[in-house]
Short mmCIF file of C-alpha atoms and ligand atoms in Angstrom, two decimals:
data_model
loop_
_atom_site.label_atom_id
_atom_site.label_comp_id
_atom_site.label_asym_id
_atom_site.label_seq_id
_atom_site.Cartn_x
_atom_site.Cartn_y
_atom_site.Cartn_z
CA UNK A 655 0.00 0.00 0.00
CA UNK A 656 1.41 3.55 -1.13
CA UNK A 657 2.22 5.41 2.03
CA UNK A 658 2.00 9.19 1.86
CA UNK A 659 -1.62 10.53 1.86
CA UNK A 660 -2.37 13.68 -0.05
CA UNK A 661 -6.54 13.17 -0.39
CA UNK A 662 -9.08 14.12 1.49
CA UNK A 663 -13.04 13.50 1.62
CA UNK A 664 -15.15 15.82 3.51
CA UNK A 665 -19.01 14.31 2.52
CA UNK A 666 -21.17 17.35 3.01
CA UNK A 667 -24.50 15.93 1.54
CA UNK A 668 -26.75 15.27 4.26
CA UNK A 669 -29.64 16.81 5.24
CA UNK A 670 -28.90 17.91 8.88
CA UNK A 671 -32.40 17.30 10.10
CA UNK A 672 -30.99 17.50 13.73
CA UNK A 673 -30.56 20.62 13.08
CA UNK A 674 -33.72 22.02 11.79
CA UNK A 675 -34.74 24.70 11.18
CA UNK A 676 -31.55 26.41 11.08
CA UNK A 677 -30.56 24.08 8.19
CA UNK A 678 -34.03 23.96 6.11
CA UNK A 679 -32.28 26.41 3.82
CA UNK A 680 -28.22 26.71 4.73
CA UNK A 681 -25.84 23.71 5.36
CA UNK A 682 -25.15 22.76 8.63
CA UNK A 683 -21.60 22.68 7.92
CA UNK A 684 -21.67 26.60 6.96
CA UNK A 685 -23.38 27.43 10.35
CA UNK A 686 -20.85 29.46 12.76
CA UNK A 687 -18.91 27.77 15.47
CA UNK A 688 -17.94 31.58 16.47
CA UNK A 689 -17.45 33.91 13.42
CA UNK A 690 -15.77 30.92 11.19
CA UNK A 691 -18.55 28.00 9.67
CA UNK A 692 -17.75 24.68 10.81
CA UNK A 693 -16.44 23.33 8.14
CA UNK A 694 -13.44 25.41 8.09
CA UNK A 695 -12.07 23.95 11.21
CA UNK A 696 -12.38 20.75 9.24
CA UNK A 697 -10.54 22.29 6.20
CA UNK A 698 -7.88 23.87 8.82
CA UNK A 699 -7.38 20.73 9.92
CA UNK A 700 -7.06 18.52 7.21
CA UNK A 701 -4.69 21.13 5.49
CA UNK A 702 -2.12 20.96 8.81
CA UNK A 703 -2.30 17.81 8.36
CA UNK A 704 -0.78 17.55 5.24
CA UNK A 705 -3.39 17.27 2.64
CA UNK A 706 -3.36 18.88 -0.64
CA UNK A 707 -6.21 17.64 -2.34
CA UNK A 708 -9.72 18.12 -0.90
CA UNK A 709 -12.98 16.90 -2.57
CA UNK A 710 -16.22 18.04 -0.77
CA UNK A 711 -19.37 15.05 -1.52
CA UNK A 712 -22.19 18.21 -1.98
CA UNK A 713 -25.44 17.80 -2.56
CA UNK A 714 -28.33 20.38 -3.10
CA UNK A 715 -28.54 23.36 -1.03
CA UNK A 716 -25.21 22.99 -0.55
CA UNK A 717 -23.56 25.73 -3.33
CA UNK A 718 -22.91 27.67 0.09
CA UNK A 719 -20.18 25.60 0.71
CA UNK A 720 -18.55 26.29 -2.98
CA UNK A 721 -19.09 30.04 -2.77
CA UNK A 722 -17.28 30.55 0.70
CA UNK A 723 -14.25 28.50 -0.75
CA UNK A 724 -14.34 30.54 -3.49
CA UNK A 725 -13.22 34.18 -4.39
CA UNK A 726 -15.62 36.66 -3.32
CA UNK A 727 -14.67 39.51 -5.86
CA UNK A 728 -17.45 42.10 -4.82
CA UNK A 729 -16.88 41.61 -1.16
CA UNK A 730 -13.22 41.72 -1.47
CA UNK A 731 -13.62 45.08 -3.40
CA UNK A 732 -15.72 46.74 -1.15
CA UNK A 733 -13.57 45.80 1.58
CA UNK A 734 -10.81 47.78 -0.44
CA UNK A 735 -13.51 51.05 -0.56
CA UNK A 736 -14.27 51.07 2.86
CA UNK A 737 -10.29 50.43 4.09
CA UNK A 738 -10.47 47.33 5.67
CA UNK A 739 -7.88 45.41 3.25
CA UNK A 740 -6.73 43.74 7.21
CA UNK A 741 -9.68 41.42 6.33
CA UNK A 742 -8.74 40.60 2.90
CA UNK A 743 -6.09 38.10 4.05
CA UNK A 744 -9.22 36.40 6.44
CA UNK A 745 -11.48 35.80 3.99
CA UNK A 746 -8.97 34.88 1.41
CA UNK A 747 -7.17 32.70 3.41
CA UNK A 748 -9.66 29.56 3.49
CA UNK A 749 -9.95 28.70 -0.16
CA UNK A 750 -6.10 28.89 -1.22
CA UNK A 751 -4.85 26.88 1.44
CA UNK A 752 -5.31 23.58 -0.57
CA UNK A 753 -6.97 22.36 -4.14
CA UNK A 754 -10.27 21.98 -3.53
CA UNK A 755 -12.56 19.77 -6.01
CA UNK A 756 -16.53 19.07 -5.95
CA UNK A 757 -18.57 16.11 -6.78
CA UNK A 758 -22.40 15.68 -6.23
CA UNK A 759 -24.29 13.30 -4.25
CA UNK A 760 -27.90 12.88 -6.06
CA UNK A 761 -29.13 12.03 -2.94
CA UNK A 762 -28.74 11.70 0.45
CA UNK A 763 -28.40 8.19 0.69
CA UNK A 764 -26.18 7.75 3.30
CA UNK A 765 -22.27 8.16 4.13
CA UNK A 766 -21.48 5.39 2.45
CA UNK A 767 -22.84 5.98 -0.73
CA UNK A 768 -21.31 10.06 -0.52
CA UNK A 769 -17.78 8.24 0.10
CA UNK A 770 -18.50 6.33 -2.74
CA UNK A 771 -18.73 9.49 -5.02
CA UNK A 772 -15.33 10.05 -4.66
CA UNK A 773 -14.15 7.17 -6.37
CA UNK A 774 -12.67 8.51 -9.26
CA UNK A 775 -11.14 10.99 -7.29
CA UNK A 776 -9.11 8.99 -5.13
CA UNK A 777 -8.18 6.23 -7.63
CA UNK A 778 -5.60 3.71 -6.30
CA UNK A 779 -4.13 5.79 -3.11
CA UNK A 780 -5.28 5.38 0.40
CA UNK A 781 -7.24 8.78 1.63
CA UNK A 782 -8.81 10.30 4.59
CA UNK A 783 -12.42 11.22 5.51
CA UNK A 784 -13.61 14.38 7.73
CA UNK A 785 -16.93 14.82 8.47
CA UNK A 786 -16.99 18.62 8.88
CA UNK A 787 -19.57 18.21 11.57
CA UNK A 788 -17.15 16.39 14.02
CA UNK A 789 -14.79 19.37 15.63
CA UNK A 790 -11.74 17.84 16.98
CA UNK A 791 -9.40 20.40 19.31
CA UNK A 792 -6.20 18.98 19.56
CA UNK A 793 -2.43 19.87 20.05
CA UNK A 794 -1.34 18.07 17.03
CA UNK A 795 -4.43 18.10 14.85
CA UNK A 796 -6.29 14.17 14.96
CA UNK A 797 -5.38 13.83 11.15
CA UNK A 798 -2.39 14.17 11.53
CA UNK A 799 -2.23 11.92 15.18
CA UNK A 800 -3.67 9.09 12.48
CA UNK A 801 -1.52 9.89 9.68
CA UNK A 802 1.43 9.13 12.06
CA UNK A 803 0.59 5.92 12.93
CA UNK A 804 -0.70 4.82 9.56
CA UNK A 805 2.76 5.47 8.21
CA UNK A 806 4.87 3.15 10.59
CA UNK A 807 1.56 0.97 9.97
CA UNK A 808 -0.65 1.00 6.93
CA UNK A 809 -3.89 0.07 6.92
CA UNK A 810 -7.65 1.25 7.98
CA UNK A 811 -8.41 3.82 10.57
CA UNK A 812 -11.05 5.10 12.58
CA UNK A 813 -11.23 7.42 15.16
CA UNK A 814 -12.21 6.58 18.79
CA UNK A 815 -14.15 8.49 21.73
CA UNK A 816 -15.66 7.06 24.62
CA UNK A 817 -19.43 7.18 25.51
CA UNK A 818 -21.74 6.82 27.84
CA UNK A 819 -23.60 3.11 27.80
CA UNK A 820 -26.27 5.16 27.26
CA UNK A 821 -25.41 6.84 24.43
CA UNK A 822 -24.24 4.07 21.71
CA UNK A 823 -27.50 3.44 20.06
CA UNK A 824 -26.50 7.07 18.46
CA UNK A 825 -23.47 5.81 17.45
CA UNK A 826 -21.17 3.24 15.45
CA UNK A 827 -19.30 1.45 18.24
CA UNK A 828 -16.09 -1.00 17.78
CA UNK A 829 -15.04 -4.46 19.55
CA UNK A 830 -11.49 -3.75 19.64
CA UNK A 831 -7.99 -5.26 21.10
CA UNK A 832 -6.24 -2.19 22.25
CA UNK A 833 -2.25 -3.42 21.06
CA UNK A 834 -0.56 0.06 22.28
CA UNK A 835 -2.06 2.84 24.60
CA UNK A 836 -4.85 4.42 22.68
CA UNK A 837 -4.37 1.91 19.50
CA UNK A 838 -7.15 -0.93 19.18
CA UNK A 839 -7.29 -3.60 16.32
CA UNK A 840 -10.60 -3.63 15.19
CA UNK A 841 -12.67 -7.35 15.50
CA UNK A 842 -16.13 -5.79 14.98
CA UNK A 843 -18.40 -2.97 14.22
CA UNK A 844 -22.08 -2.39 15.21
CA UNK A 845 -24.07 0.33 13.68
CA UNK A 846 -26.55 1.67 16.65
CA UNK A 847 -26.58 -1.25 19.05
CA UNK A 848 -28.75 -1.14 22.18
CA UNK A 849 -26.86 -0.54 25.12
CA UNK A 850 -26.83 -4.37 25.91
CA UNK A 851 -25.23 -5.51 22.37
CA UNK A 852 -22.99 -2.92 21.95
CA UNK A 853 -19.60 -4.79 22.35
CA UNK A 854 -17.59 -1.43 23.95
CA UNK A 855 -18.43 2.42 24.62
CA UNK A 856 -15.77 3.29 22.20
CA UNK A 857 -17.71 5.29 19.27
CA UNK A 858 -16.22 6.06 15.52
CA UNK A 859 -15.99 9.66 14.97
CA UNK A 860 -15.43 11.36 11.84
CA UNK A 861 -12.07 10.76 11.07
CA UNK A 862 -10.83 7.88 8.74
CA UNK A 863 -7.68 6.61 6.54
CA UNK A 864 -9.12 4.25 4.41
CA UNK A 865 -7.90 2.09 1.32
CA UNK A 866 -9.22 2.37 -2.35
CA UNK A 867 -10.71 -0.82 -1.60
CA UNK A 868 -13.54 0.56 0.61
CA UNK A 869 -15.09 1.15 -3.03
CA UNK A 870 -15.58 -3.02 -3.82
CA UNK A 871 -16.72 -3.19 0.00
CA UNK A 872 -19.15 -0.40 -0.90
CA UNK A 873 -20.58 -1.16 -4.04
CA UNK A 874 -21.80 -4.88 -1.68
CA UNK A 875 -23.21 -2.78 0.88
CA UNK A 876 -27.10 -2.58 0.68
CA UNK A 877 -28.99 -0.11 3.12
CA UNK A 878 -28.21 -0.92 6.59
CA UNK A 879 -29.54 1.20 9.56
CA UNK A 880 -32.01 3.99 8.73
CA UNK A 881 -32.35 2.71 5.42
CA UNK A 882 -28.63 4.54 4.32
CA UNK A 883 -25.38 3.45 2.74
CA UNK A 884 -23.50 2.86 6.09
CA UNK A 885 -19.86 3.76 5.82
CA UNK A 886 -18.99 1.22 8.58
CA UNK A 887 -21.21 -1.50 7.21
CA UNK A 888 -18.67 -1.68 4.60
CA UNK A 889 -15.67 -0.99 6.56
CA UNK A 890 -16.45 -4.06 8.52
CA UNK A 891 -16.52 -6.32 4.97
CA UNK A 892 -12.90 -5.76 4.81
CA UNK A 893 -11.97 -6.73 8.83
CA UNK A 894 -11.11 -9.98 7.01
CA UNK A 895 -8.69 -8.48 4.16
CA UNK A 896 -6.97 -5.69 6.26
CA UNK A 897 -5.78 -4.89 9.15
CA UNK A 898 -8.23 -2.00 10.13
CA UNK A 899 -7.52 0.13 13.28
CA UNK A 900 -8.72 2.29 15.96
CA UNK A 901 -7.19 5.56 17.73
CA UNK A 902 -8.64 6.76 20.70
CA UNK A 903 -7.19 10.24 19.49
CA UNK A 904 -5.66 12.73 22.06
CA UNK A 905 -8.08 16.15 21.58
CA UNK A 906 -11.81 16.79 22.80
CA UNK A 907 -14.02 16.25 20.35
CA UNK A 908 -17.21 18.42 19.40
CA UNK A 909 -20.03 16.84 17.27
CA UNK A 910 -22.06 20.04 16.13
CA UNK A 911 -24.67 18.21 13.73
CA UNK A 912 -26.32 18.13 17.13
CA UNK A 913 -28.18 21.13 18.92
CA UNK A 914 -26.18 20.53 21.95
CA UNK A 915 -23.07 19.54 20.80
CA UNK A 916 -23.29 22.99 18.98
CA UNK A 917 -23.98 24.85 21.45
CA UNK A 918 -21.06 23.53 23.19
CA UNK A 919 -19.04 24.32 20.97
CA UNK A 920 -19.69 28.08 20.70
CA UNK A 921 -18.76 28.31 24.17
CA UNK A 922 -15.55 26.65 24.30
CA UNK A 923 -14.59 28.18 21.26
CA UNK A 924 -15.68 31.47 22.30
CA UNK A 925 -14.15 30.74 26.07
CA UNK A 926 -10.50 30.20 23.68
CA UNK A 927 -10.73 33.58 22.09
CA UNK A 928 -8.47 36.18 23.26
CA UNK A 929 -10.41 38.91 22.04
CA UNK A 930 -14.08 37.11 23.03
CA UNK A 931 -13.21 35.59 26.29
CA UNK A 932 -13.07 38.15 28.91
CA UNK A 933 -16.07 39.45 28.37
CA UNK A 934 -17.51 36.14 27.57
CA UNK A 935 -16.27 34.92 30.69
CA UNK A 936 -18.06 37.48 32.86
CA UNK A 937 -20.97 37.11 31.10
CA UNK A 938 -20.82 33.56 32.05
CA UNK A 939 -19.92 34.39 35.79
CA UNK A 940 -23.29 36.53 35.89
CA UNK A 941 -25.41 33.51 34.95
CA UNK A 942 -23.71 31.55 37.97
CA UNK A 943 -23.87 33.61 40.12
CA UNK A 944 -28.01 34.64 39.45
CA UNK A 945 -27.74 30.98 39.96
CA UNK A 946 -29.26 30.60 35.99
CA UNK A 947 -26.11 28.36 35.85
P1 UTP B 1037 -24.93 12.57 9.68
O1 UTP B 1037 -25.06 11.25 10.29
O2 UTP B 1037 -24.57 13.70 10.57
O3 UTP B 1037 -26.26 12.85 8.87
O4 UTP B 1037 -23.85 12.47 8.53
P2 UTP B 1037 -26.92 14.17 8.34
O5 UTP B 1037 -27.96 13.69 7.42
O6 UTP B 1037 -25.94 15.14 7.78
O7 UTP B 1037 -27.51 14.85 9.65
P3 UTP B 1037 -28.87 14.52 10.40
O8 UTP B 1037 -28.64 13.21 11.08
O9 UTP B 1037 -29.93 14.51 9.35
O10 UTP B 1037 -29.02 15.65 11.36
C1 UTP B 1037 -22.48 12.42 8.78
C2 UTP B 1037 -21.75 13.11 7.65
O11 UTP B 1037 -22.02 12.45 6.41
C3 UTP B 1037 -22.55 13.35 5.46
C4 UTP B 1037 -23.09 14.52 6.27
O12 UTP B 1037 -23.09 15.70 5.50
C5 UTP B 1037 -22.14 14.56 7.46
O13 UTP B 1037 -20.95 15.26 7.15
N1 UTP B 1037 -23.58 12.66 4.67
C6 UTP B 1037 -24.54 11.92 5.29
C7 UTP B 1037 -23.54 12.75 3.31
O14 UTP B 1037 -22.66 13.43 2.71
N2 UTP B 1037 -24.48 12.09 2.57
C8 UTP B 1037 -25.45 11.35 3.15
O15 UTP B 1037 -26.26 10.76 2.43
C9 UTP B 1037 -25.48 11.27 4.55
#
């Protein structure tokens, strides 16, 4: 397997129903965490990771997405008018940081099938996937944690966090055999189990290095849970072939396709601002202390 990893997924084509209204007529992925969308934490990341190429799986109502990592020549002029070039660089910034390509999912028929879009993209290499609605905060961005270890050794990745029992039926959850601190092989993968069948509390997050042969696994993958294309339905047709992996990732980990985990988010983002926080803070300190807290 060829080593050095230069692609990037980032499937944007779902419908973000969790998220509703908000995303009835703008992409989850473009709502703020802050003053930046989500998805350019994703993008920020992937790039210091090392990845040139970056294909985003779109779908309709999605042409947000393009236009934001796109020129915006009025804005940009205007800017000029009015002075404020020092926000030229901000707003330029995101979309020259790496080649970014498009492809469209028809519809929204589940990861699996918006991986599987980027097919002829990826060709023969082994790539990542970033779902732009998992935020990962880490010293050394989680990419870039996997892309380490896939190098001394290849094969598939997933990310790890723990749950609560509780909480697995929301997610994909792993059997694994953890070989070094933090590094599991993988045995099994359950979509959704109830909390007495799931086989850990270690959930896949949206971070993966995966082989071009995901595409063969996909293409025998019918509908699994929720009717979709699951991306780990196929991932677990190849436990057999290859070795496939998971990394309980050093980092705290945000999942804003969720009301809650968004909200979250905008406060531990905003609570890491230097020129938000302060104030932020106090505000915060108020709420305590009228004991709304
Ligand atoms: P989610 O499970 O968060 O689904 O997808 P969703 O449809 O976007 O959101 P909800 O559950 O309706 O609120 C995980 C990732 O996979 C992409 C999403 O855009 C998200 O980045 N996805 C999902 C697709 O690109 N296509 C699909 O058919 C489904």
């Amino acid at each position: 397997m060829e080593r050095k990893i230069s692609k990037a997924v980032l499937p944007v084509a779902g419908l973000g129903v969790r998220l509703l209204p908000a995303t009835k007529t703008q992409p989850k992925e473009m709502l703020p965490i802050v003053d930046r969308p989500a998805v350019q934490y994703v993008v920020e990341e992937a790039v210091a990771s090392g990845i040139e190429n970056l294909l985003f799986v779109t779908g309709r109502g999605k042409r947000a997405i393009e236009d934001y990592f796109d020129f915006a020549v009025e804005l940009e002029q205007e800017l000029r008018n009015r002075g404020k070039e020092h926000l030229l660089e901000e707003i330029r910034g995101v979309g020259n940081s790496a080649h970014i390509f498009y492809v469209r999912q028809k519809s929204p028929r589940g990861l699996g099938d918006a991986v599987w879009q980027a097919k002829a993209f990826v060709g023969e290499e082994p790539f990542a996937v970033l779902l732009p609605d998992d935020i990962i905060v880490s010293d050394t961005p989680c990419l870039a944690q996997m892309l380490r270890l896939f190098t001394d050794r290849p094969g598939i990745y997933v990310a790890l966090i723990e749950v609560p029992r509780e909480e697995v039926t929301q997610w994909g959850i792993v059997k694994g055999r953890e070989i070094a601190p933090r590094l599991y092989v993988i045995e099994d993968l359950v979509e959704k189990p109830e909390p007495e069948e799931a086989p850990s509390t270690l959930a896949v997050v949206g971070r993966y290095i995966l082989s071009p042969s995901i595409f063969d696994a996909l293409a025998q993958t019918p509908p699994g849970k929720g009717g979709e294309i699951q991306l780990t339905d196929a991932i677990r047709r190849l436990l057999e072939k290859e070795p496939v992996y998971g990394y309980r990732f050093a980092g705290e980990y945000f999942g804003v396709g969720s009301k809650i985990g968004y909200l979250k988010a905008n406060v531990a983002f905003a609570l890491r601002r230097e020129d938000l926080a302060p104030e932020f803070r106090a505000f915060l300190r108020g709420l305590v202390e009228r004991g709304l807290v």
